[in-house]
RNA sequence: GCCCGGAUGGCGGAAUGGUAGACGCUGCGGACUUAAAAUCCGUUCCUUGCAAAAGGGUGAGGGUUCGAGUCCCUCUCCGGGCACCA
């Protein structure tokens, strides 16, 4: 069985055991077992053409160590791997090389599987999935239809089948508002009177197309014409999450333009509250929770109605977090795209307004950024009425107010909002103080003024109250109100919080406003104008009706096409034309009951497939369902065993932090919908999340700033750069020309990738695995240093020699029978304890250190017991599994060591007769001694005073105090 | 600008408020060898000192404590996220 190697030959040993694991299916996970379950998941990769570099498997190896450990702890472990294979790069590569994306994708997957297997990762390969398999994306389409056929019931705070909404509407338990945008409870429609036209309608009075419109406004998947991020260079639209903060595409860094387009949207905003609240249910790194928290962007405030002076216009609704400053609202601003702009603009101002709107539309986000600072805007000519004091205030438009947030309109309180303050100064609008700042703020501000407004604090206060515009900044903090009273309510002298509550209550009583929670999160733009993605299971009828493809007709497969290129363009005004528009007519057109339907021509974004793959792994071959209910619940429901997810979801999910608001937010949203509809058993998909850090490496740039391959760089003595990169005084050259050493994330673009294949060949997979774990804390950024692996290689060779002599036989130093060397016994049990605890906490670097310490002890002993050897091999097995298997069998055990139980440490073995107590004088180390475990203070103090160093320090001093921590330290305070 | 995270030898890093630098890399010295590689032994924070030893030292400055890398305050630098979100 085992190899015949005399020396440690990783290549031979590793090939042998990888073969064994594959044949024996050692890592097969079975659904249902008496053992407790454990689900360990990696974020599955995109199978790129360049394959893996050593940074990629960092997380995979960590989860592998953990999965192997958990198996030895008697868990039934699910540890799968798959491929997120739809998406732009495959398509772009395919276009460049004229090959079908399916061909390149399959080739890339094959190569990546080979690389991963070479690392000895203990995946259950029988469960591997690719999002591009029709058998997989059938269910991605099915889940989309679940979204399409559901609505979010705000009262139940969950999704429900759309059929239930229709029932409620038909029974007139819900009525439709006049604009058909919202629903309200009611038992009968209010009869219309000449004075008050009906505000609500019964569903049954609506036409079929009106009914469709009502439903569309509530479905979780819907088509809407909204301003979207259009990227002409990529020929597709992008989600907010895919656009960088300077208005460019995250992929490719192309300019992105805002333009209104009809697109598929997913109503993720309905879940804003639960996505926020349920972060409390999961064990995730705090920074990731914070990033999601910020992205969701909950803010509490009030919705306030401002009536317009022109009586026929509807009221202007604004959202504010500071209703307490309402008395300071001296003008209003609408976003240039606000729907009411046209209605309320006066003829005199129309030209200026239209010009401003055109200018705003033409500017990209990036241009808005660049101009920054200076506020622009135009007066519409209209006036609104401030509901608290009936003051007539002008209505402006300006691009500092965004369409997509709140109502797209604001009340401007220039005294207490920095942006409004700037705008008001720019256009000489009135600024009224309604909150008195604290004295510190007033003094700080006075200090910034050129003249001397300074003086007594009373003077500053009265100046502020009368003329806040004399100060350089707006006061945006909280304080006590002033200038804030009408006949019915006064906020004066009340603190901001109280003022907010008071004015909100007043507004509510008057029907002028109400408390409101607002989210920054927007609906998820879900269609892309690309070929290589999941087709929508949707048909469009001749009258514009939308018909979902029936479940039995799924999947809607991608058509075979010769030319699948996107219609990219540099012209931001060119209309998007999805490649599927050029698909054969036989695919595009479907006839049902004599009606000709057109297939939806957009495809889903790359994130779709990754939103639910962790569920498919529970039951990957199922043709009947996306996942078997029992299998899902076995792997995903809440668990009580050691380390299992308390509230359900994947027990351990490891991946990079770059997915904080994309994949992780989208997947949570889909999961919650499936949960609401009763398809999954846990409220959250990922119970425990861990972010591994990046691997960084040196890279080299020539004088033009172009990167050169790091592997070809040498120093002034002609030695390869990778061997001398940390030595001082090195200068680097490529092709004889000087280059500069830099430092950054390992990857193709910096030309500093080191492949695992290369390292496996040189040192073996076991060395690479152990080295990557040893490098530092899993979550930290780490530097790849090829030299460092040498230490791990030596360690593994040493392990080999401890067990195998030069003739390839069992080392005669290994004795039968239990361990007799107390020193070895003690260190062994220390090691069992520390390695177990460290692996459990993913502190894999210190676990490796401890194993090294153990082997250093072993090496110094003349002999050791076979029991000791076997215990150690089990600790080593998760890290260096091939070597552990080989030695395990050579010690006469049956493979596989993966199935051997994890050793238990005996606390009694860690106890010693005496303990070391450190002696300090005035907090400084002056010696130590072994003392009895129960030694009392006086005994230890006496022992300390006997030590010459301690005595010398005490000479001529009086002992003031003695601190004794039993078994640890004795500190004598003397002066 | 706001919000997170970080800073420890030549390098990666380790340290329940209790001997800072475990473990490893590199460097230096030695053994084995005709020689080299491999392996093994020793050594490697800084300053003074032949040594024994003493003093200093965890980005900077202050504080709490018998005792601070660790806790608190202020600042500097680096990394990440968000950014006219009303």
mmCIF file of N, CA, C and O (backbone and C1' of nucleotides) in Angstrom, chain A residues 299 320-321 375 400-402 405 410 419 520 726 774-775 777 787 791 794 798 845 849 852 856 916 920 925-926 961 963 968-969 971, chain B residues 3-5 10-16 18-19 22-26 38-40 53-56 66-67 79 81-86:
data_model
loop_
_atom_site.group_PDB
_atom_site.id
_atom_site.type_symbol
_atom_site.label_atom_id
_atom_site.label_comp_id
_atom_site.label_asym_id
_atom_site.label_seq_id
_atom_site.Cartn_x
_atom_site.Cartn_y
_atom_site.Cartn_z
ATOM 1 N N UNK A 299 -31.797 55.112 8.059
ATOM 2 C CA UNK A 299 -31.839 56.336 8.853
ATOM 3 C C UNK A 299 -33.268 56.673 9.237
ATOM 4 O O UNK A 299 -34.205 56.477 8.468
ATOM 5 N N UNK A 320 -36.579 63.908 5.969
ATOM 6 C CA UNK A 320 -35.524 64.568 6.724
ATOM 7 C C UNK A 320 -35.226 63.779 7.992
ATOM 8 O O UNK A 320 -36.128 63.195 8.591
ATOM 9 N N UNK A 321 -33.943 63.747 8.366
ATOM 10 C CA UNK A 321 -33.590 63.106 9.640
ATOM 11 C C UNK A 321 -33.643 64.145 10.756
ATOM 12 O O UNK A 321 -33.485 63.814 11.915
ATOM 13 N N UNK A 375 -21.406 74.345 -5.554
ATOM 14 C CA UNK A 375 -22.770 73.895 -5.766
ATOM 15 C C UNK A 375 -23.380 74.661 -6.935
ATOM 16 O O UNK A 375 -23.114 75.843 -7.149
ATOM 17 N N UNK A 400 -27.076 68.417 -6.278
ATOM 18 C CA UNK A 400 -26.610 67.843 -5.019
ATOM 19 C C UNK A 400 -27.717 67.069 -4.325
ATOM 20 O O UNK A 400 -27.477 66.356 -3.359
ATOM 21 N N UNK A 401 -28.909 67.190 -4.871
ATOM 22 C CA UNK A 401 -30.000 66.334 -4.401
ATOM 23 C C UNK A 401 -30.143 65.179 -5.387
ATOM 24 O O UNK A 401 -30.206 65.375 -6.593
ATOM 25 N N UNK A 402 -30.141 63.980 -4.847
ATOM 26 C CA UNK A 402 -30.117 62.778 -5.688
ATOM 27 C C UNK A 402 -31.519 62.236 -5.890
ATOM 28 O O UNK A 402 -32.323 62.213 -4.968
ATOM 29 N N UNK A 405 -32.541 58.734 -3.724
ATOM 30 C CA UNK A 405 -32.632 58.611 -2.280
ATOM 31 C C UNK A 405 -33.814 59.401 -1.740
ATOM 32 O O UNK A 405 -34.059 60.524 -2.173
ATOM 33 N N UNK A 410 -35.662 67.772 -1.073
ATOM 34 C CA UNK A 410 -35.319 68.055 0.314
ATOM 35 C C UNK A 410 -35.873 69.394 0.757
ATOM 36 O O UNK A 410 -36.161 70.274 -0.062
ATOM 37 N N UNK A 419 -24.238 71.172 3.326
ATOM 38 C CA UNK A 419 -24.489 71.322 1.888
ATOM 39 C C UNK A 419 -25.467 72.459 1.627
ATOM 40 O O UNK A 419 -25.270 73.289 0.737
ATOM 41 N N UNK A 520 -30.687 53.545 2.381
ATOM 42 C CA UNK A 520 -29.827 53.933 1.262
ATOM 43 C C UNK A 520 -29.847 52.853 0.173
ATOM 44 O O UNK A 520 -29.633 53.128 -0.991
ATOM 45 N N UNK A 726 14.553 40.473 0.532
ATOM 46 C CA UNK A 726 14.528 41.184 1.803
ATOM 47 C C UNK A 726 15.905 41.639 2.256
ATOM 48 O O UNK A 726 16.048 42.285 3.285
ATOM 49 N N UNK A 774 1.352 28.567 8.081
ATOM 50 C CA UNK A 774 2.349 29.021 9.052
ATOM 51 C C UNK A 774 2.672 30.507 8.899
ATOM 52 O O UNK A 774 3.122 31.164 9.831
ATOM 53 N N UNK A 775 2.413 31.023 7.720
ATOM 54 C CA UNK A 775 2.822 32.373 7.328
ATOM 55 C C UNK A 775 2.360 33.470 8.289
ATOM 56 O O UNK A 775 3.042 34.468 8.459
ATOM 57 N N UNK A 777 -1.408 35.010 10.749
ATOM 58 C CA UNK A 777 -2.828 34.826 11.004
ATOM 59 C C UNK A 777 -3.608 34.781 9.689
ATOM 60 O O UNK A 777 -3.329 35.548 8.777
ATOM 61 N N UNK A 787 11.575 31.844 -0.110
ATOM 62 C CA UNK A 787 12.616 31.288 0.766
ATOM 63 C C UNK A 787 12.050 30.620 2.007
ATOM 64 O O UNK A 787 12.587 29.642 2.502
ATOM 65 N N UNK A 791 11.960 26.326 5.623
ATOM 66 C CA UNK A 791 11.814 25.938 7.022
ATOM 67 C C UNK A 791 10.785 24.830 7.195
ATOM 68 O O UNK A 791 10.959 23.919 8.008
ATOM 69 N N UNK A 794 12.151 21.514 5.818
ATOM 70 C CA UNK A 794 13.040 20.897 6.807
ATOM 71 C C UNK A 794 12.243 20.209 7.902
ATOM 72 O O UNK A 794 12.574 19.118 8.333
ATOM 73 N N UNK A 798 12.330 16.311 8.752
ATOM 74 C CA UNK A 798 12.676 15.891 10.105
ATOM 75 C C UNK A 798 11.629 14.915 10.643
ATOM 76 O O UNK A 798 11.971 13.915 11.276
ATOM 77 N N UNK A 845 -1.444 29.223 12.255
ATOM 78 C CA UNK A 845 -0.012 29.522 12.307
ATOM 79 C C UNK A 845 0.611 29.056 13.618
ATOM 80 O O UNK A 845 1.684 28.456 13.628
ATOM 81 N N UNK A 849 3.482 26.078 14.698
ATOM 82 C CA UNK A 849 4.605 26.357 15.602
ATOM 83 C C UNK A 849 4.689 25.307 16.698
ATOM 84 O O UNK A 849 5.769 24.817 17.027
ATOM 85 N N UNK A 852 6.091 22.116 15.598
ATOM 86 C CA UNK A 852 7.545 22.224 15.439
ATOM 87 C C UNK A 852 8.234 22.082 16.790
ATOM 88 O O UNK A 852 9.254 21.403 16.902
ATOM 89 N N UNK A 856 10.947 19.249 17.773
ATOM 90 C CA UNK A 856 12.264 19.601 18.321
ATOM 91 C C UNK A 856 12.558 18.809 19.596
ATOM 92 O O UNK A 856 13.691 18.381 19.817
ATOM 93 N N UNK A 916 7.371 27.530 37.862
ATOM 94 C CA UNK A 916 8.378 28.581 37.842
ATOM 95 C C UNK A 916 7.725 29.898 38.275
ATOM 96 O O UNK A 916 6.690 30.291 37.741
ATOM 97 N N UNK A 920 10.507 39.760 40.444
ATOM 98 C CA UNK A 920 10.724 41.118 39.941
ATOM 99 C C UNK A 920 11.039 42.039 41.109
ATOM 100 O O UNK A 920 10.556 41.827 42.217
ATOM 101 N N UNK A 925 12.416 42.125 35.774
ATOM 102 C CA UNK A 925 12.842 40.745 35.947
ATOM 103 C C UNK A 925 14.219 40.684 36.605
ATOM 104 O O UNK A 925 15.163 41.310 36.133
ATOM 105 N N UNK A 926 14.319 39.956 37.721
ATOM 106 C CA UNK A 926 15.622 39.791 38.370
ATOM 107 C C UNK A 926 15.944 38.345 38.668
ATOM 108 O O UNK A 926 16.857 38.073 39.438
ATOM 109 N N UNK A 961 6.236 46.953 49.492
ATOM 110 C CA UNK A 961 5.055 46.176 49.133
ATOM 111 C C UNK A 961 5.530 44.927 48.406
ATOM 112 O O UNK A 961 6.555 44.962 47.715
ATOM 113 N N UNK A 963 3.926 41.982 45.830
ATOM 114 C CA UNK A 963 2.783 41.425 45.096
ATOM 115 C C UNK A 963 3.138 40.004 44.705
ATOM 116 O O UNK A 963 4.163 39.754 44.089
ATOM 117 N N UNK A 968 3.035 32.394 39.389
ATOM 118 C CA UNK A 968 3.366 33.243 38.250
ATOM 119 C C UNK A 968 4.523 34.198 38.557
ATOM 120 O O UNK A 968 5.592 34.117 37.980
ATOM 121 N N UNK A 969 4.271 35.071 39.529
ATOM 122 C CA UNK A 969 5.192 36.175 39.679
ATOM 123 C C UNK A 969 5.231 36.684 41.114
ATOM 124 O O UNK A 969 4.240 36.604 41.840
ATOM 125 N N UNK A 971 6.538 40.220 42.827
ATOM 126 C CA UNK A 971 7.098 41.541 42.549
ATOM 127 C C UNK A 971 7.338 42.270 43.872
ATOM 128 O O UNK A 971 6.418 42.454 44.657
ATOM 129 P P C B 3 -15.843 59.138 12.481
ATOM 130 O "O5'" C B 3 -16.129 57.647 12.018
ATOM 131 C "C5'" C B 3 -17.459 57.146 11.985
ATOM 132 C "C4'" C B 3 -17.445 55.783 11.349
ATOM 133 C "C3'" C B 3 -16.355 54.858 11.850
ATOM 134 O "O3'" C B 3 -16.666 54.321 13.113
ATOM 135 C "C1'" C B 3 -16.391 54.772 9.504
ATOM 136 P P C B 4 -15.505 53.620 13.983
ATOM 137 O "O5'" C B 4 -15.545 52.159 13.349
ATOM 138 C "C5'" C B 4 -14.479 51.308 13.570
ATOM 139 C "C4'" C B 4 -14.369 50.294 12.470
ATOM 140 C "C3'" C B 4 -13.052 49.562 12.514
ATOM 141 O "O3'" C B 4 -13.110 48.527 13.457
ATOM 142 C "C1'" C B 4 -13.364 50.369 10.338
ATOM 143 P P G B 5 -12.048 48.613 14.690
ATOM 144 O "O5'" G B 5 -10.784 47.891 14.054
ATOM 145 C "C5'" G B 5 -10.956 46.698 13.289
ATOM 146 C "C4'" G B 5 -9.810 46.496 12.343
ATOM 147 C "C3'" G B 5 -8.421 46.696 12.930
ATOM 148 O "O3'" G B 5 -8.012 45.593 13.719
ATOM 149 C "C1'" G B 5 -8.527 47.741 10.830
ATOM 150 P P G B 10 16.287 45.748 13.083
ATOM 151 O "O5'" G B 10 16.495 44.853 11.774
ATOM 152 C "C5'" G B 10 17.129 45.402 10.631
ATOM 153 C "C4'" G B 10 16.919 44.511 9.441
ATOM 154 C "C3'" G B 10 15.597 43.759 9.390
ATOM 155 O "O3'" G B 10 14.537 44.579 8.957
ATOM 156 C "C1'" G B 10 17.361 42.287 8.838
ATOM 157 P P C B 11 13.016 44.266 9.439
ATOM 158 O "O5'" C B 11 12.620 42.962 8.607
ATOM 159 C "C5'" C B 11 12.332 43.043 7.216
ATOM 160 C "C4'" C B 11 11.855 41.698 6.731
ATOM 161 C "C3'" C B 11 10.621 41.165 7.446
ATOM 162 O "O3'" C B 11 9.433 41.736 6.926
ATOM 163 C "C1'" C B 11 12.232 39.464 7.336
ATOM 164 P P G B 12 8.153 41.864 7.883
ATOM 165 O "O5'" G B 12 7.614 40.369 7.938
ATOM 166 C "C5'" G B 12 7.131 39.753 6.754
ATOM 167 C "C4'" G B 12 6.611 38.380 7.075
ATOM 168 C "C3'" G B 12 5.657 38.313 8.253
ATOM 169 O "O3'" G B 12 4.360 38.750 7.890
ATOM 170 C "C1'" G B 12 7.217 36.559 8.414
ATOM 171 P P G B 13 3.380 39.336 8.988
ATOM 172 O "O5'" G B 13 3.114 38.052 9.889
ATOM 173 C "C5'" G B 13 2.829 38.163 11.267
ATOM 174 C "C4'" G B 13 3.340 36.921 11.938
ATOM 175 C "C3'" G B 13 3.102 36.865 13.432
ATOM 176 O "O3'" G B 13 1.893 36.171 13.665
ATOM 177 C "C1'" G B 13 5.395 36.594 13.003
ATOM 178 P P A B 14 1.000 36.462 14.910
ATOM 179 O "O5'" A B 14 1.889 35.919 16.123
ATOM 180 C "C5'" A B 14 2.122 34.530 16.203
ATOM 181 C "C4'" A B 14 2.776 34.182 17.506
ATOM 182 C "C3'" A B 14 2.122 34.759 18.736
ATOM 183 O "O3'" A B 14 0.981 34.015 19.052
ATOM 184 C "C1'" A B 14 4.470 34.910 18.912
ATOM 185 P P A B 15 -0.119 34.635 19.971
ATOM 186 O "O5'" A B 15 0.682 34.663 21.350
ATOM 187 C "C5'" A B 15 0.053 35.132 22.489
ATOM 188 C "C4'" A B 15 1.055 35.345 23.580
ATOM 189 C "C3'" A B 15 0.727 36.573 24.412
ATOM 190 O "O3'" A B 15 -0.153 36.233 25.472
ATOM 191 C "C1'" A B 15 2.956 36.731 23.686
ATOM 192 P P U B 16 -1.689 35.936 25.036
ATOM 193 O "O5'" U B 16 -2.496 36.723 26.155
ATOM 194 C "C5'" U B 16 -2.606 36.171 27.437
ATOM 195 C "C4'" U B 16 -4.051 36.006 27.813
ATOM 196 C "C3'" U B 16 -4.573 37.118 28.723
ATOM 197 O "O3'" U B 16 -5.039 38.237 27.970
ATOM 198 C "C1'" U B 16 -5.025 35.040 29.717
ATOM 199 P P G B 18 -0.411 39.134 31.153
ATOM 200 O "O5'" G B 18 0.976 39.088 31.913
ATOM 201 C "C5'" G B 18 2.010 39.975 31.520
ATOM 202 C "C4'" G B 18 3.210 39.762 32.407
ATOM 203 C "C3'" G B 18 3.576 38.296 32.617
ATOM 204 O "O3'" G B 18 4.982 38.227 32.771
ATOM 205 C "C1'" G B 18 3.012 39.272 34.694
ATOM 206 P P U B 19 5.883 37.946 31.521
ATOM 207 O "O5'" U B 19 7.306 37.823 32.227
ATOM 208 C "C5'" U B 19 7.866 38.942 32.920
ATOM 209 C "C4'" U B 19 9.335 39.022 32.573
ATOM 210 C "C3'" U B 19 9.618 39.154 31.078
ATOM 211 O "O3'" U B 19 10.749 39.995 30.895
ATOM 212 C "C1'" U B 19 10.662 37.223 31.908
ATOM 213 P P A B 22 12.272 34.168 20.088
ATOM 214 O "O5'" A B 22 11.616 32.753 20.404
ATOM 215 C "C5'" A B 22 11.358 32.363 21.742
ATOM 216 C "C4'" A B 22 10.098 31.551 21.805
ATOM 217 C "C3'" A B 22 9.944 30.492 20.710
ATOM 218 O "O3'" A B 22 10.644 29.309 21.041
ATOM 219 C "C1'" A B 22 7.941 31.710 20.907
ATOM 220 P P C B 23 11.673 28.674 20.042
ATOM 221 O "O5'" C B 23 10.796 28.438 18.734
ATOM 222 C "C5'" C B 23 9.809 27.406 18.687
ATOM 223 C "C4'" C B 23 9.052 27.483 17.386
ATOM 224 C "C3'" C B 23 9.936 27.622 16.136
ATOM 225 O "O3'" C B 23 10.438 26.375 15.714
ATOM 226 C "C1'" C B 23 8.210 29.217 16.050
ATOM 227 P P G B 24 11.903 26.287 15.114
ATOM 228 O "O5'" G B 24 11.778 27.161 13.779
ATOM 229 C "C5'" G B 24 11.261 26.570 12.601
ATOM 230 C "C4'" G B 24 10.959 27.617 11.570
ATOM 231 C "C3'" G B 24 12.124 28.291 10.871
ATOM 232 O "O3'" G B 24 12.762 27.435 9.938
ATOM 233 C "C1'" G B 24 10.459 29.888 11.351
ATOM 234 P P C B 25 14.255 27.689 9.524
ATOM 235 O "O5'" C B 25 14.165 29.006 8.617
ATOM 236 C "C5'" C B 25 13.517 28.954 7.364
ATOM 237 C "C4'" C B 25 13.529 30.331 6.749
ATOM 238 C "C3'" C B 25 14.896 30.942 6.526
ATOM 239 O "O3'" C B 25 15.533 30.427 5.380
ATOM 240 C "C1'" C B 25 13.484 32.547 7.477
ATOM 241 P P U B 26 17.072 30.127 5.428
ATOM 242 O "O5'" U B 26 17.683 31.592 5.479
ATOM 243 C "C5'" U B 26 17.506 32.487 4.384
ATOM 244 C "C4'" U B 26 17.956 33.872 4.779
ATOM 245 C "C3'" U B 26 19.402 33.985 5.232
ATOM 246 O "O3'" U B 26 20.306 34.005 4.131
ATOM 247 C "C1'" U B 26 18.034 35.182 6.733
ATOM 248 P P A B 38 21.882 22.978 1.132
ATOM 249 O "O5'" A B 38 21.497 21.539 1.694
ATOM 250 C "C5'" A B 38 20.409 20.806 1.125
ATOM 251 C "C4'" A B 38 20.390 19.400 1.678
ATOM 252 C "C3'" A B 38 20.302 19.304 3.193
ATOM 253 O "O3'" A B 38 18.969 19.444 3.667
ATOM 254 C "C1'" A B 38 22.018 17.902 2.433
ATOM 255 P P U B 39 18.709 20.222 5.051
ATOM 256 O "O5'" U B 39 19.387 19.283 6.137
ATOM 257 C "C5'" U B 39 18.870 17.975 6.387
ATOM 258 C "C4'" U B 39 19.802 17.238 7.303
ATOM 259 C "C3'" U B 39 20.080 17.930 8.631
ATOM 260 O "O3'" U B 39 19.035 17.713 9.570
ATOM 261 C "C1'" U B 39 22.122 17.192 7.711
ATOM 262 P P C B 40 18.653 18.836 10.596
ATOM 263 O "O5'" C B 40 19.803 18.736 11.686
ATOM 264 C "C5'" C B 40 19.967 17.546 12.441
ATOM 265 C "C4'" C B 40 21.297 17.565 13.146
ATOM 266 C "C3'" C B 40 21.536 18.779 14.037
ATOM 267 O "O3'" C B 40 20.903 18.651 15.292
ATOM 268 C "C1'" C B 40 23.451 18.399 12.713
ATOM 269 P P A B 53 25.331 37.319 34.881
ATOM 270 O "O5'" A B 53 25.190 38.903 34.918
ATOM 271 C "C5'" A B 53 24.867 39.564 36.129
ATOM 272 C "C4'" A B 53 25.369 40.987 36.083
ATOM 273 C "C3'" A B 53 24.361 42.038 35.640
ATOM 274 O "O3'" A B 53 23.502 42.419 36.689
ATOM 275 C "C1'" A B 53 26.402 42.396 34.519
ATOM 276 P P A B 54 22.014 42.868 36.401
ATOM 277 O "O5'" A B 54 22.237 44.335 35.837
ATOM 278 C "C5'" A B 54 22.763 45.348 36.680
ATOM 279 C "C4'" A B 54 23.122 46.571 35.873
ATOM 280 C "C3'" A B 54 21.974 47.167 35.060
ATOM 281 O "O3'" A B 54 21.106 47.954 35.848
ATOM 282 C "C1'" A B 54 23.905 47.042 33.718
ATOM 283 P P G B 55 19.575 48.028 35.506
ATOM 284 O "O5'" G B 55 19.571 48.940 34.196
ATOM 285 C "C5'" G B 55 19.901 50.319 34.302
ATOM 286 C "C4'" G B 55 20.129 50.925 32.943
ATOM 287 C "C3'" G B 55 18.936 50.891 31.990
ATOM 288 O "O3'" G B 55 17.987 51.891 32.282
ATOM 289 C "C1'" G B 55 20.878 50.231 30.829
ATOM 290 P P G B 56 16.448 51.598 31.989
ATOM 291 O "O5'" G B 56 16.393 51.627 30.397
ATOM 292 C "C5'" G B 56 16.564 52.865 29.713
ATOM 293 C "C4'" G B 56 16.685 52.652 28.233
ATOM 294 C "C3'" G B 56 15.471 52.035 27.546
ATOM 295 O "O3'" G B 56 14.427 52.970 27.334
ATOM 296 C "C1'" G B 56 17.429 50.984 26.761
ATOM 297 P P C B 66 -0.699 50.546 42.235
ATOM 298 O "O5'" C B 66 0.726 49.939 41.873
ATOM 299 C "C5'" C B 66 1.878 50.282 42.647
ATOM 300 C "C4'" C B 66 2.997 49.336 42.307
ATOM 301 C "C3'" C B 66 3.197 49.075 40.825
ATOM 302 O "O3'" C B 66 3.978 50.087 40.224
ATOM 303 C "C1'" C B 66 3.173 47.012 41.972
ATOM 304 P P G B 67 3.580 50.666 38.822
ATOM 305 O "O5'" G B 67 3.785 49.397 37.885
ATOM 306 C "C5'" G B 67 5.107 48.927 37.612
ATOM 307 C "C4'" G B 67 5.062 47.661 36.827
ATOM 308 C "C3'" G B 67 4.283 47.727 35.522
ATOM 309 O "O3'" G B 67 5.062 48.297 34.492
ATOM 310 C "C1'" G B 67 3.696 45.768 36.690
ATOM 311 P P G B 79 -1.244 52.875 1.815
ATOM 312 O "O5'" G B 79 -2.218 51.698 2.277
ATOM 313 C "C5'" G B 79 -1.845 50.347 2.086
ATOM 314 C "C4'" G B 79 -2.858 49.429 2.721
ATOM 315 C "C3'" G B 79 -4.297 49.626 2.277
ATOM 316 O "O3'" G B 79 -4.563 49.035 1.025
ATOM 317 C "C1'" G B 79 -4.244 49.442 4.622
ATOM 318 P P G B 81 -11.446 49.066 -0.761
ATOM 319 O "O5'" G B 81 -12.706 49.461 0.111
ATOM 320 C "C5'" G B 81 -13.666 48.467 0.470
ATOM 321 C "C4'" G B 81 -14.649 49.042 1.440
ATOM 322 C "C3'" G B 81 -15.456 50.230 0.933
ATOM 323 O "O3'" G B 81 -16.519 49.830 0.101
ATOM 324 C "C1'" G B 81 -14.667 50.702 3.097
ATOM 325 P P C B 82 -16.956 50.765 -1.122
ATOM 326 O "O5'" C B 82 -17.641 52.001 -0.398
ATOM 327 C "C5'" C B 82 -18.866 51.810 0.311
ATOM 328 C "C4'" C B 82 -19.210 53.050 1.077
ATOM 329 C "C3'" C B 82 -19.346 54.322 0.264
ATOM 330 O "O3'" C B 82 -20.552 54.386 -0.469
ATOM 331 C "C1'" C B 82 -18.122 54.785 2.205
ATOM 332 P P A B 83 -20.488 55.090 -1.935
ATOM 333 O "O5'" A B 83 -20.207 56.615 -1.596
ATOM 334 C "C5'" A B 83 -21.176 57.359 -0.898
ATOM 335 C "C4'" A B 83 -20.546 58.590 -0.345
ATOM 336 C "C3'" A B 83 -20.251 59.687 -1.349
ATOM 337 O "O3'" A B 83 -21.453 60.346 -1.686
ATOM 338 C "C1'" A B 83 -18.491 59.525 0.222
ATOM 339 P P C B 84 -21.476 61.394 -2.862
ATOM 340 O "O5'" C B 84 -22.416 62.391 -2.084
ATOM 341 C "C5'" C B 84 -22.172 62.603 -0.693
ATOM 342 C "C4'" C B 84 -22.728 63.942 -0.321
ATOM 343 C "C3'" C B 84 -24.250 63.962 -0.373
ATOM 344 O "O3'" C B 84 -24.740 64.541 0.823
ATOM 345 C "C1'" C B 84 -23.321 65.761 -1.607
ATOM 346 P P C B 85 -24.716 63.621 2.147
ATOM 347 O "O5'" C B 85 -25.877 62.563 1.874
ATOM 348 C "C5'" C B 85 -27.236 62.925 2.050
ATOM 349 C "C4'" C B 85 -28.066 61.689 2.279
ATOM 350 C "C3'" C B 85 -27.508 60.752 3.349
ATOM 351 O "O3'" C B 85 -28.599 60.184 4.021
ATOM 352 C "C1'" C B 85 -27.652 59.606 1.290
ATOM 353 P P A B 86 -28.783 60.553 5.530
ATOM 354 O "O5'" A B 86 -29.220 62.073 5.559
ATOM 355 C "C5'" A B 86 -30.552 62.384 5.670
ATOM 356 C "C4'" A B 86 -30.753 63.832 5.380
ATOM 357 C "C3'" A B 86 -32.225 64.213 5.197
ATOM 358 O "O3'" A B 86 -32.850 64.478 6.426
ATOM 359 C "C1'" A B 86 -30.969 65.077 3.417
#
